[in-house]
XYZ file of C-alpha atoms in Angstrom:
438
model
C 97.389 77.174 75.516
C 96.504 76.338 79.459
C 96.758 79.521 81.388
C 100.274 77.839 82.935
C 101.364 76.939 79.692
C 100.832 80.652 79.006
C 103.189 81.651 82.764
C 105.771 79.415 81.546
C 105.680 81.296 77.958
C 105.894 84.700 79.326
C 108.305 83.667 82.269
C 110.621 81.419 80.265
C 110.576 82.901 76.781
C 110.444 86.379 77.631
C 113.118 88.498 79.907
C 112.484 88.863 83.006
C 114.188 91.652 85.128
C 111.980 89.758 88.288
C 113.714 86.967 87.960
C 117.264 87.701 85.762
C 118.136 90.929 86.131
C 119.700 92.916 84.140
C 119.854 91.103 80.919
C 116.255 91.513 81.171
C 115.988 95.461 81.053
C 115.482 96.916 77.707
C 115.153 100.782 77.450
C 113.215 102.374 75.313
C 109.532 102.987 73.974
C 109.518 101.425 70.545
C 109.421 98.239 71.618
C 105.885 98.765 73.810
C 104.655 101.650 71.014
C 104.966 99.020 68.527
C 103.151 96.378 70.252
C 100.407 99.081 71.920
C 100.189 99.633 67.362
C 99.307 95.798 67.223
C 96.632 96.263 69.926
C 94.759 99.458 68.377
C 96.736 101.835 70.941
C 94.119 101.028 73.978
C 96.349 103.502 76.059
C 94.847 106.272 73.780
C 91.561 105.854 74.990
C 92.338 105.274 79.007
C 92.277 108.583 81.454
C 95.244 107.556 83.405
C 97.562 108.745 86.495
C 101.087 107.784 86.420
C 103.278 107.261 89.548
C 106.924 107.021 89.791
C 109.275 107.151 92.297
C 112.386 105.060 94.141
C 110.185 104.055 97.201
C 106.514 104.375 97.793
C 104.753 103.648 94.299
C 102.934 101.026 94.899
C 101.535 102.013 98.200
C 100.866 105.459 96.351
C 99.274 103.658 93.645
C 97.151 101.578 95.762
C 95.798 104.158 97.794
C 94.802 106.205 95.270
C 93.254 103.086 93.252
C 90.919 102.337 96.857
C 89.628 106.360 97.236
C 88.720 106.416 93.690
C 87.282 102.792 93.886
C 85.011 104.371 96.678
C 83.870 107.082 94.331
C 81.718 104.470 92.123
C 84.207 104.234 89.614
C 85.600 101.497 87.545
C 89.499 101.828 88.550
C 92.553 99.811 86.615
C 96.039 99.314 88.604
C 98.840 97.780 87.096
C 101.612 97.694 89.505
C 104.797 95.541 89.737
C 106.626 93.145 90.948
C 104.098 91.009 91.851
C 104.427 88.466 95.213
C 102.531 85.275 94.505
C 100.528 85.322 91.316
C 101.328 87.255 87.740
C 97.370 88.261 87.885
C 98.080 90.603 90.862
C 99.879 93.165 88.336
C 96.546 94.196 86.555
C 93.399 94.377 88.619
C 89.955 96.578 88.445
C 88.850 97.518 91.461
C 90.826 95.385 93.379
C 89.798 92.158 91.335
C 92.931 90.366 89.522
C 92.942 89.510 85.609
C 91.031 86.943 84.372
C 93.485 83.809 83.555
C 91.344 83.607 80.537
C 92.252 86.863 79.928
C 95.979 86.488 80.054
C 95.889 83.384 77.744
C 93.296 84.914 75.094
C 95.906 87.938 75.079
C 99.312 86.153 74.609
C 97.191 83.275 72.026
C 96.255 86.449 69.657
C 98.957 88.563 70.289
C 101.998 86.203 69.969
C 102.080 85.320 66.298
C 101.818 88.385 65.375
C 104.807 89.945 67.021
C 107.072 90.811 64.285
C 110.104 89.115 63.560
C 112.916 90.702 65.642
C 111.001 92.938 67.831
C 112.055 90.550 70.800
C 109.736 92.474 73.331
C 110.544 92.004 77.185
C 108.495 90.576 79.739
C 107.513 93.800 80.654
C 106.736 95.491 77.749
C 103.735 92.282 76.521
C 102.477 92.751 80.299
C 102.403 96.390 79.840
C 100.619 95.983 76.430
C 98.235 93.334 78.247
C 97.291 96.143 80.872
C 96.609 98.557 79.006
C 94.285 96.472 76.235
C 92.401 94.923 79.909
C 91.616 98.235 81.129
C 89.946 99.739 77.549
C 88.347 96.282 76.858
C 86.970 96.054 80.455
C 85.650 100.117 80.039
C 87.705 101.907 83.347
C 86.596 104.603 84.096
C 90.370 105.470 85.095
C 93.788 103.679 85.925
C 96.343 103.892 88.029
C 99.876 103.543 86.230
C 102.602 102.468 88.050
C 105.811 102.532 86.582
C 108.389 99.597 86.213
C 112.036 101.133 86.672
C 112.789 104.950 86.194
C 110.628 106.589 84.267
C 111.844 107.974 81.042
C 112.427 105.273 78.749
C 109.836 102.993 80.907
C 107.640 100.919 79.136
C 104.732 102.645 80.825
C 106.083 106.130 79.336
C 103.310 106.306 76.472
C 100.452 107.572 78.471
C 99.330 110.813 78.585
C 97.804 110.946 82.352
C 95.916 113.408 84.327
C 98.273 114.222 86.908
C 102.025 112.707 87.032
C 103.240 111.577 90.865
C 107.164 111.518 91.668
C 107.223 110.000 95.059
C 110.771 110.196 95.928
C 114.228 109.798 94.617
C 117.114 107.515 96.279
C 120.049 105.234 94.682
C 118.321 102.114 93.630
C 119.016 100.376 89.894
C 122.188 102.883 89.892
C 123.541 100.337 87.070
C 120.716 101.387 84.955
C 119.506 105.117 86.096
C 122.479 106.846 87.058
C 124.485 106.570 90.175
C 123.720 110.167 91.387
C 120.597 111.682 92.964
C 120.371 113.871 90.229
C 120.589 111.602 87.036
C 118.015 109.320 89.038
C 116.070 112.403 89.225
C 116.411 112.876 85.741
C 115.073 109.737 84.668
C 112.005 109.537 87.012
C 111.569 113.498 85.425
C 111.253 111.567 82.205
C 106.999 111.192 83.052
C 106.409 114.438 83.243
C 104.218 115.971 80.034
C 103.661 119.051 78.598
C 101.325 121.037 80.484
C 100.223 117.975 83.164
C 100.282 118.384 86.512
C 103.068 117.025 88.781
C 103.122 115.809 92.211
C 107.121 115.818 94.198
C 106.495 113.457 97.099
C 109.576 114.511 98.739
C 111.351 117.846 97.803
C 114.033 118.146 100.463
C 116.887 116.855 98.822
C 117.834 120.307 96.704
C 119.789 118.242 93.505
C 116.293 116.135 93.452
C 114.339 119.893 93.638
C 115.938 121.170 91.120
C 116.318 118.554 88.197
C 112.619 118.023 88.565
C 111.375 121.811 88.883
C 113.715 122.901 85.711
C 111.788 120.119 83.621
C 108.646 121.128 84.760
C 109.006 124.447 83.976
C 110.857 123.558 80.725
C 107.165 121.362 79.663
C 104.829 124.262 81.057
C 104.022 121.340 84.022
C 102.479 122.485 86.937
C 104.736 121.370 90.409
C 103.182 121.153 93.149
C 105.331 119.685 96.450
C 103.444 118.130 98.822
C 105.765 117.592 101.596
C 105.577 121.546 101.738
C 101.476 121.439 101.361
C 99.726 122.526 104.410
C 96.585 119.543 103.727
C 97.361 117.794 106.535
C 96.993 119.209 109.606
C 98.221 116.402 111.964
C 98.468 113.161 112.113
C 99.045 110.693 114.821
C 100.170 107.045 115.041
C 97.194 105.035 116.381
C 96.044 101.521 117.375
C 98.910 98.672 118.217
C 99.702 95.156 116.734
C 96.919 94.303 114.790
C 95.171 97.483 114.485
C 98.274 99.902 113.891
C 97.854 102.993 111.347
C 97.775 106.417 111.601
C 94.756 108.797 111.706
C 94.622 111.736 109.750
C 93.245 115.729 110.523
C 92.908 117.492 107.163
C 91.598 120.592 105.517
C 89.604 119.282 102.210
C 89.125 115.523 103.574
C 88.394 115.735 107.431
C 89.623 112.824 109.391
C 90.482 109.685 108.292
C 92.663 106.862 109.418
C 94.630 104.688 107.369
C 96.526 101.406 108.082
C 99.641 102.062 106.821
C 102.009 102.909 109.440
C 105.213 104.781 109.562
C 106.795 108.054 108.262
C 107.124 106.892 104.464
C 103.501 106.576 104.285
C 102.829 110.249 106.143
C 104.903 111.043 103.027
C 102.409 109.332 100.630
C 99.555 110.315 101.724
C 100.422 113.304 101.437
C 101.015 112.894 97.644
C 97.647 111.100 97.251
C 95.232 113.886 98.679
C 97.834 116.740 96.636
C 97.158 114.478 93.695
C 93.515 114.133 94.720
C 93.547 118.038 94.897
C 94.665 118.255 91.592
C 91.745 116.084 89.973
C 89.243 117.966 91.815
C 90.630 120.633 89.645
C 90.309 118.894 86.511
C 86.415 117.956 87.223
C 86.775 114.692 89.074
C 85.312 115.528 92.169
C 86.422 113.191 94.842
C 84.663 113.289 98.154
C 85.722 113.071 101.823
C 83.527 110.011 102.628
C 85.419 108.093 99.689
C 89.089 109.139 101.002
C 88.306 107.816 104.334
C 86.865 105.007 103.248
C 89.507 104.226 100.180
C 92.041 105.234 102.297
C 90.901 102.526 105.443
C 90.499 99.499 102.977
C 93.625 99.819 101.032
C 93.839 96.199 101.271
C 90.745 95.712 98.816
C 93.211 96.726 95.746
C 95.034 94.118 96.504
C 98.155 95.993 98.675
C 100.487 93.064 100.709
C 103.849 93.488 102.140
C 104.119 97.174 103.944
C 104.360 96.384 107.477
C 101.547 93.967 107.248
C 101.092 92.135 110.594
C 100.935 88.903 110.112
C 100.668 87.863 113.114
C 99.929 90.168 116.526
C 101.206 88.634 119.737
C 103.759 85.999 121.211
C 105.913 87.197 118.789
C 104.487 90.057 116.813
C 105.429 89.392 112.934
C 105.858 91.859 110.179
C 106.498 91.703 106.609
C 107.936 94.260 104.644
C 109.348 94.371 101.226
C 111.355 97.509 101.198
C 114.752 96.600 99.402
C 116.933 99.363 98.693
C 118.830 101.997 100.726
C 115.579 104.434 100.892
C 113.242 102.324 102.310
C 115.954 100.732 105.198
C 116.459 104.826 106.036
C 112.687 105.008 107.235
C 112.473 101.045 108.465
C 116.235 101.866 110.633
C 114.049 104.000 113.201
C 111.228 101.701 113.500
C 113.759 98.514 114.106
C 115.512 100.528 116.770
C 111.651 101.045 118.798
C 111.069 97.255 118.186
C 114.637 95.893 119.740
C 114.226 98.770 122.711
C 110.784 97.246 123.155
C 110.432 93.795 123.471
C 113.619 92.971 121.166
C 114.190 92.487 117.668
C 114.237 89.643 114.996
C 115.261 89.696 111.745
C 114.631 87.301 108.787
C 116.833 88.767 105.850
C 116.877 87.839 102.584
C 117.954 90.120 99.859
C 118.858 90.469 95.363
C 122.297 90.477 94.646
C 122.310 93.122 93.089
C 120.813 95.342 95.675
C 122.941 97.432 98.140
C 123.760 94.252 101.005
C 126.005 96.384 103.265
C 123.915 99.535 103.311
C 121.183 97.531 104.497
C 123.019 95.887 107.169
C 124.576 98.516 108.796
C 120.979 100.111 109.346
C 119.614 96.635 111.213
C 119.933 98.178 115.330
C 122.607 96.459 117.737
C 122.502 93.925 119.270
C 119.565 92.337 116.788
C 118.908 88.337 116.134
C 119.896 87.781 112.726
C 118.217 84.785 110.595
C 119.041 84.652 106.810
C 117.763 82.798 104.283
C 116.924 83.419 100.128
C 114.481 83.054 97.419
C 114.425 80.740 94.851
C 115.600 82.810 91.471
C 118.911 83.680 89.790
C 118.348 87.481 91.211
C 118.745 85.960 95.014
C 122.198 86.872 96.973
C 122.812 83.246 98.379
C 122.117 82.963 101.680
C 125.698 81.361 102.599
C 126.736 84.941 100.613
C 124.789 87.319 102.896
C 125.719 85.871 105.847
C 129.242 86.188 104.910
C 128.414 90.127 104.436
C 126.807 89.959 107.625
C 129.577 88.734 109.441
C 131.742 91.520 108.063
C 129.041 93.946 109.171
C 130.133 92.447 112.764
C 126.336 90.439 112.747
C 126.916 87.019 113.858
C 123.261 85.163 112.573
C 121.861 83.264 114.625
C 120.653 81.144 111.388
C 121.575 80.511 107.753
C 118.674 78.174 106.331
C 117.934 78.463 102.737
C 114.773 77.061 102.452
C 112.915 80.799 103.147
C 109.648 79.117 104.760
C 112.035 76.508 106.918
C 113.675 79.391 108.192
C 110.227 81.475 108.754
C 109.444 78.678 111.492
C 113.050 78.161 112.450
C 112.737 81.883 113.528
C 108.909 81.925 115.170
C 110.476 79.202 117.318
C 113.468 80.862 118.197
C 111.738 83.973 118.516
C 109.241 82.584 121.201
C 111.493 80.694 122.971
C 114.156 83.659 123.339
C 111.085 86.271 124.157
C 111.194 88.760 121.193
C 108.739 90.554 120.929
C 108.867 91.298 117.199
C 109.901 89.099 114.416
C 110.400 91.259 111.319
C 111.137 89.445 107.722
C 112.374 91.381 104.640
C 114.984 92.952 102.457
C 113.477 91.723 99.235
C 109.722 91.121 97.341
C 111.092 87.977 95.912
C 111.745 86.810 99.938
C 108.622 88.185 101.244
C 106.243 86.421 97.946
C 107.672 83.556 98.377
C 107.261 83.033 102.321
C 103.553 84.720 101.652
C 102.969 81.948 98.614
C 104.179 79.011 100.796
C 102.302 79.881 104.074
C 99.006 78.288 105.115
C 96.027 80.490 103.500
């Protein structure tokens, strides 16, 4: 098989939740457990950290994959969806997959999938990780998980410290459509006697799930939105050169590229987590947070607030989606359209929360819409009908996402914006990213 003969096999043959939705998510570990049994269990022999979480894990995950990537070590990520290229799910230290890799894998792997076992997209990809990371020798990985927690593919690891980032209604078709049986499922990573990290502990029916199944397992909780690590912290830089720096007790001062009050949030989760290994003998240093922590980007982290371009209009990308991530992006768009004015490209999944999103875009914004390519993608003759039900007249409705991307710089100069700001999906943002000039 050619390495694209081997996309079309696990894109076409095998369900994709990426790409289909729904159909696509299957529940469950005996699916993965049997095909980890094919592959000589490599997840047994991996020293791992697991992060779930509605919002935030793969910004957690990367971070934390870049400080330990500073230590010396040999550091696996495997985080999902990807934007542009399958490879970008499972790197070491920051480099993708082989695409020899992927086809050796699938080539040796394939015929010997039993008869009936039907295994999802995600669960060969999750089997693929985990064999990469033992063959390759990490020295540890960073696991990200796919959807929820509890029956997630990812579940079979037994890591070093479990992360919870937050908890907000996202996939309520498929985890629950309450805060607390959300809560429940993203409790579902937490083992006996690990360590566990609560990003955010302020909503109480969250608190309380996750704390009675911690004590239940004998797992330390540790919430580090109450932890007293950082001491300050200070938005810094603009445009190009935007991030926050950091005053801490254990890792000095640091500044970090990530901007805005979700990623205060994470950070604090990383050093708590980082606080937590120190504990267990893995002695991470200051010099290697700063340094992780300022070249996130080497892991291979796109699509949180990155600038992508700085003046005349500013542009930023984001690929928040859900309800969660528009609460925290709602303040920033207000600043933007008080200063200088606000555009927005929007495209969003259909099955993703279209109104709630809307009704957090400021007044009086430019609205373009547009849509990926993929049967997950609201229609952007659709969302512009929710828009205009949301009182939002666009100002464009161009399907073609990187048509509209210029249709909207053009617009954007020639009406003076000052920032253009495209999102409300990953499929959206990877496809603009994958179709722009590198």
């Amino acid at each position: 098989m050619t390495y694209q003969e081997t996309l079309d096999y696990l894109f076409t043959q095998l369900p994709v939740f990426q790409n289909i939705g729904g159909s696509a998510y299957k529940p469950g570990l005996e699916r993965v457990d049997a095909l980890l049994e094919l592959c000589g269990h490599p997840e047994r022999d991996l020293r791992t950290i697991h992060v779930a979480g509605t919002n935030g894990k793969g910004s957690t995950s990367s971070m934390l994959a870049s400080v330990l990537q500073e230590m010396g070590w040999r550091v696996g990520l495997f985080t999902s969806p990807h934007l542009i290229d399958f490879r970008e799910r499972i790197r070491i230290n920051g480099e993708m997959i082989s695409e020899e890799y992927v086809v050796s894998f699938v080539e040796e792997f394939r015929p010997r999938i039993p008869e009936g076992l039907a295994p999802s997209f995600f669960e060969l990809t999750t089997a693929m990780a985990f064999s990469y990371f033992r063959d390759q020798g990490v020295d540890i990985a960073v696991i990200e998980v796919g959807m929820g927690g509890r029956l997630d593919s990812t579940n079979v690891i037994t890591p070093l410290v479990s992360i919870i980032t937050n908890v907000s209604m996202d996939h309520v078709a498929y985890l629950g459509d309450t805060l607390g049986k959300i809560a429940h499922e993203k409790a579902g990573i937490i083992k006996p006697g690990v360590p566990v990290v609560l990003g955010r502990s302020r909503e109480e029916e969250v608190l309380e799930v996750i704390r009675a199944r911690a004590e239940e397992l004998g797992a330390p909780l540790t919430l580090a939105d109450q932890s007293d690590e950082v001491i300050e912290h200070h938005e810094t830089g603009l445009h190009h050169d935007a991030g926050v720096e950091y005053e801490t007790v254990h890792y000095g001062t640091f500044f970090s590229p990530l901007s805005g009050g979700h990623q205060v949030e994470n950070v604090k989760s990383v050093l708590t987590s980082l606080r937590l290994l120190d504990e267990q003998g893995l002695k991470v240093t200051a010099d290697a947070v700063a340094r992780g922590m300022a070249k996130v980007a080497q892991v291979g982290l796109r699509g949180r607030l990155e600038v992508l371009q700085a003046s005349a209009p500013r542009v930023l990308i984001d690929t928040g989606h859900n309800e969660g991530a528009w609460n925290y992006l709602q303040g920033m768009m207000s600043e933007w359209q008080e200063d200088g004015g606000l555009m927005v490209l929007l495209g969003m999944a259909a099955d993703k929360d279209v109104d709630s999103v809307l009704r957090r875009l400021p007044k009086g914004v430019r609205l373009v819409i547009s849509h990926a390519q993929g049967e997950r993608s609201m229609t952007a003759e659709q969302l512009a009908g929710h828009a205009l039900k949301a009182g939002i007249t666009p100002l464009l409705v161009e399907p073609d996402v990187l048509t509209a991307y210029k249709n909207a710089l053009q617009l954007a100069k020639e009406l003076g914006v000052g920032t253009l700001f495209v999102g409300g999906s990953n499929f959206l943002v990877g496809e603009l990213l994958g179709r722009l000039p590198r």
